[in-house]
Amino acid sequence: MALFGNFGYLFSTAFFALGMVYMGNPKRASKGNALLILGMITAVVSTLGFNASEGLDFNWNRLLLILALLIVGIVAGRKISFSFKITRMPELVSLFNGFGGLCAALIGWVSLFQTNVELSQSSQVILLLSLFMGFSTFSGSMIAFFKLGGKLKKAWRGNNAYMWLTLLLSGVTFLSSLQPNTFIDVKTSVLLLGLFSLSYGVFFANGVGGGDMPVLISVLNGLTGVLTTISGIYFENTIMILLGVFVGATGVILTIQMCKAMNKSFVKIFFNTAKKAIHIQGEAEELDIKETSSASIVADLTLAKKVAIVPGYGLAIAQAQKACYELKNLLNAYDTDVKFVIHPVAGRMPGHMNVLLAEANIPYADILDLDKGNEYLAESDLCFVIGANDVVNTSAETNENSPIYGMPIIQTYLAQKVVIIKRSLSNGYADIQNPVFGLENSSMYFTDAKVGLESIVTELKER
Amino acid sequence: MEFSFNLSPIDGLYTVLLCILIGIEVIRNVPAILHTPLMSGSNAISGIIIIGGILQLMQYDPAFDARTIISSIGVLIGTINVSGGFFVTHRMLKMFKPKKIK
């Protein structure tokens, strides 16, 4: 019967591998997700089946307990995932990611205090590591969750110092949990390690600013993957190792892509956040701001042949994606081409804007990435910047002192006219003045993105 | 012929190495529009860690103690992660499907 478990894992691995391949194709992604679910079910059933076949004082009560937990968990997970609006996806992802971390930490904790097995030194290291990483991923993800929900905005003073301090304390308690010593007994030490790792996660995540959120989320995601691998090594369980590595790879690759898109090094984002806002403020220049109104925008729109829309996090906040869709349809009816240009780090998680636009039924053929988008912008007559700021900031190209210098941007200035829909002249996340606002061909339309777009749509309809 | 569930350390290393290579190759080719579903999907499958909790619950002596409770909480939370992650992914992917024009 051990055969049952092994073959179950084999099938499960095949489902997962195929599912991951399918997830990379927009047309097949739904099937891919179904395959992943199938793989997960197969893996759990084979684990149960394998254990049942061992026959060692098999405990039916425990099986019932596990089944009950699985059912309750599935129902609760479904409820949580449907109780959030689709636009709040980044929050949900980090919430669930935190749950994964907590689960790993708790399992590691229990394994540390088994009475029936003598733990080797290396097992102890693995378990303590998963305890540390699990708890810090949990608290880090919770912080990310609250930050994305807008409940937590400002970084605390001395955040970096606290981060290093808690990391150091975690290291010390890690060692003292490993080595029985006279100062502190193992149980207390492990408990302290848990507390310090929790606070380390808080400071780690809190040091990361809103604009770097996509990186933080992919890093946390990758961490749970590594965590799963580590636990898999302890449990000598192939499928845990395999999937852990898959998830870890996702996290690492997305992190690298995000960092590249921002031209920022990983270290800079996580350990050097305090500096950047301050040193640029001194050099703010007067910008020549021109205001515009919906009437003149509509006049320009009727003449335009090619229109580009650059969305950002502000679009998500204003929930203006449906208005974008209406505007696009209306303009398409006038034979005007409308394309959306999306910067890789626009929004608060990798691919955030794509999900948002997909929700509003905008086909992905109309969505361009950075390179194609810039080519398109060079030919377009009008460009809307809606709720995006740093990703169109030309100081990334021109000002060597700028903290975002060298970041590839969406070159909105290539378009004949640029209309920036924004509520105020405030700076973006990186807190740098945006020279694009003062360019000769750009004008500002100060309003809420949704209200603004809707009034443009209504006036356009009246024409 | 005996089928063993256990890996020798070198087998483990082979597995990890091959998985890393395959994982990187598969994920590198995912287009940007699928990054969010990919993340929430991989988030869900990282919840496979519940297998560890299940193994713990199955192996322990029948006594119901603090460890049992902690493991159970672990499995419960992990299951929420798994099912929640898959449902979120499903919801997102549903939007990517081509829709009929009214």
XYZ file of C-alpha atoms in Angstrom:
565
model
C 0.000 0.000 0.000
C 3.015 2.243 0.311
C 2.819 2.065 -3.437
C -0.451 3.947 -3.265
C 1.157 6.896 -1.547
C 4.168 7.001 -3.840
C 2.139 6.832 -6.994
C -0.257 9.361 -5.594
C 2.646 11.754 -5.157
C 3.842 10.996 -8.655
C 0.460 11.890 -10.141
C 0.201 14.916 -7.935
C 3.625 16.105 -9.107
C 2.564 15.653 -12.719
C -0.626 17.659 -12.106
C 1.314 20.435 -10.440
C 3.992 20.614 -13.129
C 1.460 20.690 -15.944
C -0.671 23.155 -14.014
C 2.255 25.533 -13.612
C 3.013 25.336 -17.336
C -0.638 26.075 -18.123
C -0.640 29.013 -15.722
C 1.785 30.742 -18.072
C -0.717 30.860 -20.925
C -3.632 33.292 -20.760
C -5.971 30.934 -22.592
C -5.172 27.897 -20.519
C -4.592 29.494 -17.131
C -8.031 28.492 -15.870
C -7.307 24.864 -16.657
C -3.928 25.283 -15.032
C -5.573 26.397 -11.835
C -7.890 23.398 -11.927
C -4.892 21.114 -12.381
C -3.183 22.695 -9.401
C -6.277 22.073 -7.286
C -6.374 18.469 -8.503
C -2.698 18.080 -7.624
C -3.327 19.455 -4.142
C -6.218 17.076 -3.517
C -4.201 14.124 -4.797
C -1.288 15.040 -2.556
C -3.443 15.292 0.574
C -5.360 12.103 -0.164
C -2.147 10.165 -0.845
C -0.640 11.403 2.390
C -3.677 10.215 4.306
C -3.721 6.963 2.358
C -0.060 6.330 2.863
C -0.349 6.840 6.577
C -3.389 4.642 6.787
C -1.514 1.879 5.007
C 1.310 1.976 7.533
C -1.087 0.421 9.985
C 0.842 1.639 13.010
C -1.838 2.037 15.664
C -3.880 3.993 13.192
C -6.116 6.487 14.828
C -9.502 7.006 13.218
C -10.326 9.907 15.475
C -7.375 11.772 14.076
C -8.474 11.093 10.535
C -11.891 12.522 11.334
C -10.261 15.497 13.007
C -8.139 16.147 9.917
C -11.104 15.837 7.587
C -13.096 18.225 9.738
C -10.213 20.720 9.733
C -9.899 20.465 5.962
C -13.592 21.062 5.412
C -13.759 23.999 7.802
C -10.601 25.448 6.243
C -11.955 25.158 2.716
C -15.251 26.801 3.644
C -13.505 29.582 5.543
C -11.018 30.168 2.729
C -13.838 30.408 0.214
C -15.740 32.829 2.396
C -12.750 35.082 2.911
C -11.750 35.096 -0.738
C -15.256 36.023 -1.883
C -15.794 38.660 0.779
C -13.202 40.934 -0.790
C -13.748 43.001 -3.878
C -11.677 41.942 -6.849
C -9.809 45.245 -6.757
C -8.487 44.400 -3.318
C -6.666 41.357 -4.633
C -3.188 42.367 -3.437
C -4.497 42.490 0.117
C -5.980 39.032 -0.153
C -2.824 37.534 -1.580
C -0.709 38.870 1.246
C -3.288 37.813 3.825
C -3.267 34.225 2.612
C 0.490 34.312 2.316
C 0.651 35.228 5.984
C -1.576 32.275 6.835
C 0.840 29.971 5.013
C 3.727 31.338 7.046
C 1.877 30.954 10.326
C 0.936 27.386 9.445
C 4.584 26.518 8.748
C 5.725 28.144 11.981
C 3.182 26.254 14.089
C 4.070 22.940 12.469
C 7.768 23.587 13.050
C 7.065 24.454 16.662
C 5.220 21.208 17.304
C 7.963 19.180 15.645
C 10.532 20.742 17.962
C 8.764 19.402 21.014
C 7.957 15.887 20.001
C 8.547 13.447 22.795
C 8.754 10.243 20.789
C 11.545 11.252 18.417
C 15.095 12.302 19.226
C 15.924 15.272 17.007
C 19.304 15.470 15.352
C 21.178 18.753 15.356
C 20.445 19.373 11.688
C 16.718 18.743 12.174
C 16.738 21.246 15.003
C 18.377 23.841 12.788
C 15.783 23.205 10.081
C 12.874 23.457 12.481
C 14.136 26.581 14.203
C 14.710 28.134 10.816
C 11.174 27.361 9.725
C 9.892 28.742 13.017
C 11.797 31.986 12.488
C 10.893 32.376 8.839
C 7.319 31.290 9.383
C 6.593 33.810 12.096
C 8.368 36.660 10.336
C 6.605 35.913 7.063
C 3.326 35.890 8.932
C 3.793 39.236 10.633
C 5.384 40.742 7.532
C 2.445 39.699 5.388
C -0.018 41.065 7.919
C 1.777 44.415 7.814
C 1.651 44.298 4.024
C -2.053 43.498 4.287
C -2.747 46.528 6.463
C -0.535 48.786 4.377
C -2.334 47.803 1.197
C -5.643 48.410 2.896
C -4.453 51.917 3.682
C -4.681 51.354 7.416
C -0.988 51.807 7.956
C 0.772 54.585 6.132
C 3.803 56.094 7.716
C 6.957 54.185 8.509
C 7.951 54.540 12.141
C 11.021 56.408 13.210
C 14.065 54.268 13.747
C 12.399 51.419 11.946
C 15.666 50.247 10.469
C 17.407 50.138 13.837
C 14.576 48.078 15.315
C 14.738 45.750 12.344
C 18.417 45.000 12.912
C 17.900 44.722 16.652
C 15.118 42.171 16.370
C 17.105 40.264 13.770
C 20.075 40.153 16.112
C 17.918 39.040 19.049
C 16.355 36.361 16.854
C 19.848 35.141 15.997
C 20.850 34.990 19.647
C 17.725 33.120 20.713
C 18.145 30.848 17.702
C 21.566 29.795 18.970
C 20.454 29.462 22.563
C 17.523 27.263 21.486
C 19.969 25.038 19.689
C 22.450 24.654 22.503
C 21.278 23.767 25.995
C 22.876 26.330 28.274
C 22.747 27.672 31.764
C 21.167 31.026 30.983
C 17.883 30.011 29.554
C 16.006 26.764 29.009
C 15.086 25.626 25.546
C 11.337 26.155 25.793
C 11.628 29.786 26.859
C 14.279 30.367 24.265
C 12.097 29.038 21.465
C 9.212 31.139 22.704
C 11.421 34.229 22.650
C 12.629 33.320 19.190
C 9.007 33.223 18.094
C 8.319 36.672 19.545
C 11.444 38.232 18.087
C 10.751 36.757 14.662
C 7.240 38.160 14.781
C 8.549 41.634 15.530
C 11.322 41.276 12.974
C 8.702 40.606 10.305
C 6.803 43.721 11.352
C 9.821 46.001 11.043
C 11.043 44.298 7.889
C 7.776 44.866 6.064
C 7.117 48.277 7.516
C 10.387 49.674 6.213
C 9.195 49.096 2.678
C 7.303 51.984 1.154
C 4.040 51.838 -0.762
C 5.616 51.996 -4.208
C 7.890 49.072 -3.482
C 4.960 46.933 -2.420
C 5.103 44.667 -5.502
C 8.616 43.666 -4.502
C 7.670 43.055 -0.881
C 4.784 40.821 -1.861
C 6.865 38.741 -4.228
C 9.600 38.410 -1.635
C 7.149 37.242 1.032
C 5.650 34.830 -1.469
C 9.078 33.443 -2.259
C 9.829 33.095 1.445
C 6.846 30.826 2.056
C 8.173 28.724 -0.815
C 11.580 28.379 0.801
C 9.798 27.645 4.055
C 7.873 24.806 2.441
C 11.082 23.377 1.011
C 12.745 23.472 4.411
C 9.818 21.723 6.054
C 9.798 19.227 3.210
C 13.407 18.360 3.968
C 12.532 17.780 7.612
C 9.507 15.608 6.813
C 11.482 13.913 4.005
C 8.531 14.623 1.783
C 9.264 15.011 -1.928
C 6.131 16.863 -2.865
C 6.694 19.536 -0.245
C 10.252 20.063 -1.470
C 9.145 20.202 -5.064
C 6.326 22.676 -4.607
C 8.352 24.761 -2.207
C 11.002 25.172 -4.860
C 8.367 26.073 -7.448
C 6.916 28.769 -5.242
C 10.370 29.956 -4.258
C 11.295 30.253 -7.932
C 8.155 32.282 -8.619
C 9.020 34.627 -5.795
C 12.641 35.035 -6.837
C 11.892 35.586 -10.523
C 9.119 38.080 -9.901
C 11.319 39.907 -7.403
C 14.145 40.133 -9.923
C 11.757 41.347 -12.622
C 10.261 43.977 -10.339
C 13.670 45.187 -9.212
C 14.820 45.404 -12.812
C 11.720 47.349 -13.756
C 12.505 49.887 -11.062
C 16.251 49.755 -11.629
C 16.661 49.380 -7.918
C 18.740 46.824 -6.168
C 17.054 44.472 -3.774
C 19.232 45.672 -0.914
C 18.259 49.293 -1.526
C 14.564 48.551 -1.211
C 14.815 46.656 2.024
C 17.651 48.296 3.893
C 18.010 51.823 2.660
C 14.582 53.325 2.699
C 14.973 56.236 5.084
C 17.284 58.363 2.987
C 15.695 58.887 -0.343
C 12.798 61.180 0.419
C 14.845 63.823 2.159
C 17.710 64.653 -0.121
C 15.679 65.562 -3.140
C 13.237 67.989 -1.585
C 15.692 70.869 -1.608
C 15.821 71.038 -5.372
C 12.172 71.367 -6.174
C 11.671 73.798 -9.017
C 8.720 75.864 -9.977
C 6.710 73.993 -12.565
C 4.660 75.692 -15.156
C 1.326 74.018 -14.527
C -1.506 74.364 -17.008
C -4.968 73.343 -16.024
C -7.447 71.933 -18.427
C -11.125 71.051 -18.356
C -13.222 68.183 -19.589
C -14.542 70.342 -22.447
C -11.127 70.969 -23.948
C -10.119 67.342 -23.416
C -13.207 66.251 -25.316
C -12.335 68.681 -28.114
C -8.876 67.135 -28.351
C -10.308 63.648 -28.220
C -12.558 64.174 -31.226
C -9.500 65.022 -33.301
C -7.243 62.281 -31.947
C -6.583 59.119 -33.928
C -4.500 57.293 -31.363
C -5.008 57.578 -27.618
C -2.891 56.027 -24.901
C -3.938 55.528 -21.283
C -1.324 55.081 -18.581
C -2.976 53.749 -15.410
C -1.480 53.660 -11.934
C -2.430 52.925 -8.383
C -4.708 55.977 -8.337
C -6.951 54.238 -10.857
C -7.364 51.355 -8.455
C -8.189 53.680 -5.571
C -10.716 55.653 -7.583
C -12.195 52.437 -9.022
C -12.171 54.067 -12.410
C -11.494 50.978 -14.523
C -15.110 50.733 -15.737
C -15.033 54.368 -16.793
C -11.859 53.599 -18.735
C -13.693 50.823 -20.503
C -16.574 53.116 -21.448
C -14.206 55.758 -22.730
C -12.361 53.177 -24.779
C -15.564 51.825 -26.319
C -16.815 55.270 -27.135
C -13.556 56.276 -28.788
C -13.352 52.982 -30.668
C -16.764 53.807 -32.104
C -15.204 56.996 -33.547
C -12.429 54.868 -35.096
C -9.950 56.082 -32.549
C -7.416 53.575 -31.363
C -7.105 53.239 -27.584
C -4.318 51.308 -25.918
C -3.349 50.920 -22.287
C 0.313 51.175 -21.406
C 1.283 49.432 -18.208
C 4.523 49.796 -16.359
C 5.705 46.570 -14.693
C 5.563 48.116 -11.228
C 2.378 50.149 -11.634
C 0.037 49.372 -8.783
C 0.764 47.479 -5.648
C 1.598 43.993 -6.827
C 2.990 42.343 -9.933
C 0.321 42.472 -12.613
C -2.058 44.553 -10.477
C -3.174 46.835 -13.316
C -3.776 43.897 -15.632
C -6.213 42.357 -13.191
C -7.932 45.671 -12.729
C -8.395 46.246 -16.454
C -9.429 42.644 -17.010
C -12.155 43.186 -14.424
C -13.491 46.003 -16.592
C -13.557 43.676 -19.633
C -10.683 45.352 -21.402
C -9.136 42.705 -23.688
C -5.476 42.011 -23.113
C -4.718 42.678 -26.775
C -5.230 46.365 -25.939
C -2.703 46.318 -23.142
C 0.890 47.135 -23.998
C 4.026 46.620 -21.978
C 6.760 49.193 -21.505
C 8.667 48.813 -24.793
C 5.676 48.466 -27.106
C 3.888 51.154 -25.128
C 6.635 53.668 -25.676
C 6.611 52.923 -29.395
C 2.868 53.455 -29.413
C 3.171 56.681 -27.437
C 5.486 58.141 -30.053
C 2.634 57.861 -32.550
C -0.251 58.842 -30.325
C -2.041 62.162 -30.287
C -3.217 62.147 -26.736
C -2.049 60.386 -23.628
C -3.987 60.114 -20.380
C -2.051 59.566 -17.200
C -4.532 58.302 -14.639
C -3.324 57.934 -11.093
C 0.229 57.125 -12.131
C 3.116 59.275 -11.056
C 6.571 57.857 -10.489
C 6.387 55.506 -13.476
C 6.082 58.505 -15.827
C 8.531 60.738 -13.974
C 11.124 62.049 -16.416
C 13.601 62.830 -13.656
C 14.382 59.106 -13.870
C 15.920 59.939 -17.239
C 17.245 63.429 -16.748
C 18.130 64.082 -13.113
C 21.109 62.097 -11.913
C 20.412 62.995 -8.301
C 16.944 61.593 -8.418
C 16.406 58.486 -6.308
C 14.650 56.845 -9.202
C 17.342 57.801 -11.729
C 17.827 55.025 -14.271
C 14.409 53.462 -13.811
C 12.837 52.760 -17.200
C 9.726 54.916 -17.454
C 6.724 55.264 -19.689
C 7.723 58.115 -21.967
C 4.488 60.035 -21.981
C 6.212 63.141 -23.344
C 6.490 61.381 -26.709
C 2.768 61.860 -27.230
C 1.460 65.047 -28.847
C -0.507 65.958 -25.763
C -0.479 64.643 -22.232
C -3.437 64.965 -19.890
C -2.783 64.092 -16.289
C -5.839 63.270 -14.235
C -4.921 63.706 -10.635
C -6.611 64.990 -7.522
C -3.828 67.335 -6.496
C -0.270 68.238 -7.314
C 1.093 66.040 -4.550
C 4.142 63.931 -5.143
C 4.080 60.214 -5.788
C 5.279 57.546 -3.464
C 8.949 58.311 -4.071
C 8.149 61.901 -3.065
C 9.872 63.471 -6.021
C 8.554 66.319 -8.038
C 7.379 65.181 -11.445
C 8.677 67.392 -14.275
C 6.148 65.824 -16.667
C 3.426 67.942 -15.052
C 5.165 71.100 -16.185
C 6.010 70.076 -19.754
C 4.811 72.221 -22.576
C 2.515 69.610 -24.053
C 1.034 68.428 -20.784
C -1.888 69.762 -18.822
C -3.505 68.814 -15.553
C -7.093 67.918 -14.955
C -7.572 68.141 -11.205
C -10.314 65.760 -10.235
C -11.052 62.294 -8.998
C -10.186 59.807 -11.754
C -13.628 58.237 -11.843
C -15.560 61.498 -11.785
C -13.252 63.015 -14.381
C -13.486 60.118 -16.793
C -17.231 59.912 -16.411
C -17.701 63.580 -17.223
C -15.459 63.192 -20.278
C -17.567 60.227 -21.374
C -20.843 62.117 -20.951
C -19.595 65.157 -22.836
C -18.191 62.979 -25.564
C -21.566 61.297 -25.945
C -23.281 64.655 -26.396
C -21.063 65.566 -29.332
C 10.922 -4.934 -4.497
C 10.576 -2.460 -1.743
C 9.146 0.958 -2.399
C 10.612 3.390 0.011
C 9.134 6.744 0.873
C 12.427 8.130 2.091
C 15.043 10.008 0.153
C 18.746 9.715 0.614
C 20.350 13.147 0.983
C 21.827 13.034 -2.507
C 18.423 12.167 -4.020
C 17.050 15.168 -2.205
C 19.711 17.404 -3.703
C 19.001 16.098 -7.187
C 15.316 16.784 -6.677
C 15.923 20.307 -5.440
C 18.354 21.097 -8.239
C 16.078 19.814 -10.985
C 13.067 21.557 -9.468
C 14.926 24.852 -9.356
C 15.865 24.562 -13.026
C 12.367 23.554 -14.121
C 10.739 26.132 -11.884
C 12.836 28.976 -13.237
C 12.320 27.873 -16.834
C 8.547 27.575 -16.441
C 8.007 30.801 -14.585
C 10.341 32.987 -16.592
C 8.068 32.633 -19.589
C 4.911 33.758 -17.850
C 3.673 37.034 -19.388
C 3.146 40.071 -17.176
C -0.641 39.937 -17.440
C -0.617 36.642 -15.568
C 1.708 37.681 -12.774
C -1.008 38.286 -10.218
C -2.849 34.981 -10.810
C 0.508 33.215 -10.857
C 1.360 34.716 -7.506
C -1.884 33.828 -5.851
C -1.754 30.359 -7.392
C 1.742 29.740 -6.119
C 0.666 31.227 -2.831
C -2.028 28.593 -2.650
C 0.274 25.718 -3.470
C 2.791 26.799 -0.876
C 0.033 25.756 1.501
C 1.060 22.173 0.704
C 2.809 22.570 4.038
C -0.408 21.270 5.606
C 0.874 17.818 4.660
C 3.466 18.284 7.395
C 0.703 19.064 9.866
C -1.329 16.078 8.698
C 1.681 13.807 9.168
C 2.100 15.177 12.668
C -1.526 14.642 13.572
C -1.480 11.098 12.247
C 1.721 10.104 13.975
C 1.196 11.264 17.491
C 0.233 9.154 20.403
C -3.494 9.299 20.953
C -3.156 11.650 23.916
C -4.832 14.937 23.071
C -2.518 17.678 24.257
C -1.257 21.136 23.431
C 0.733 19.857 20.480
C -2.342 18.337 18.914
C -4.136 21.637 19.248
C -1.267 23.613 17.721
C -0.950 21.184 14.822
C -4.683 21.363 14.247
C -4.595 25.149 14.158
C -1.706 24.888 11.718
C -3.623 22.562 9.422
C -6.739 24.722 9.620
C -4.896 27.935 8.779
C -2.931 26.196 6.044
C -6.153 24.907 4.511
C -7.589 28.409 4.523
C -4.463 29.494 2.665
C -4.827 26.724 0.093
C -8.533 27.048 -0.607
C -8.537 30.831 -0.365
C -5.596 31.075 -2.738
C -7.234 28.819 -5.310
C -10.567 30.596 -5.110
C -8.907 33.983 -5.561
C -6.952 32.683 -8.535
C -10.123 31.249 -9.976
C -11.937 34.551 -9.578
C -9.153 36.422 -11.308
C -8.778 33.970 -14.168
C -12.489 34.047 -14.802
C -12.078 37.692 -15.764
C -9.333 36.905 -18.256
C -11.593 34.629 -20.219
C -12.881 36.171 -23.429
C -16.461 37.291 -22.932
C -19.270 37.574 -25.387
C -19.885 41.058 -26.603
C -23.353 42.245 -25.842
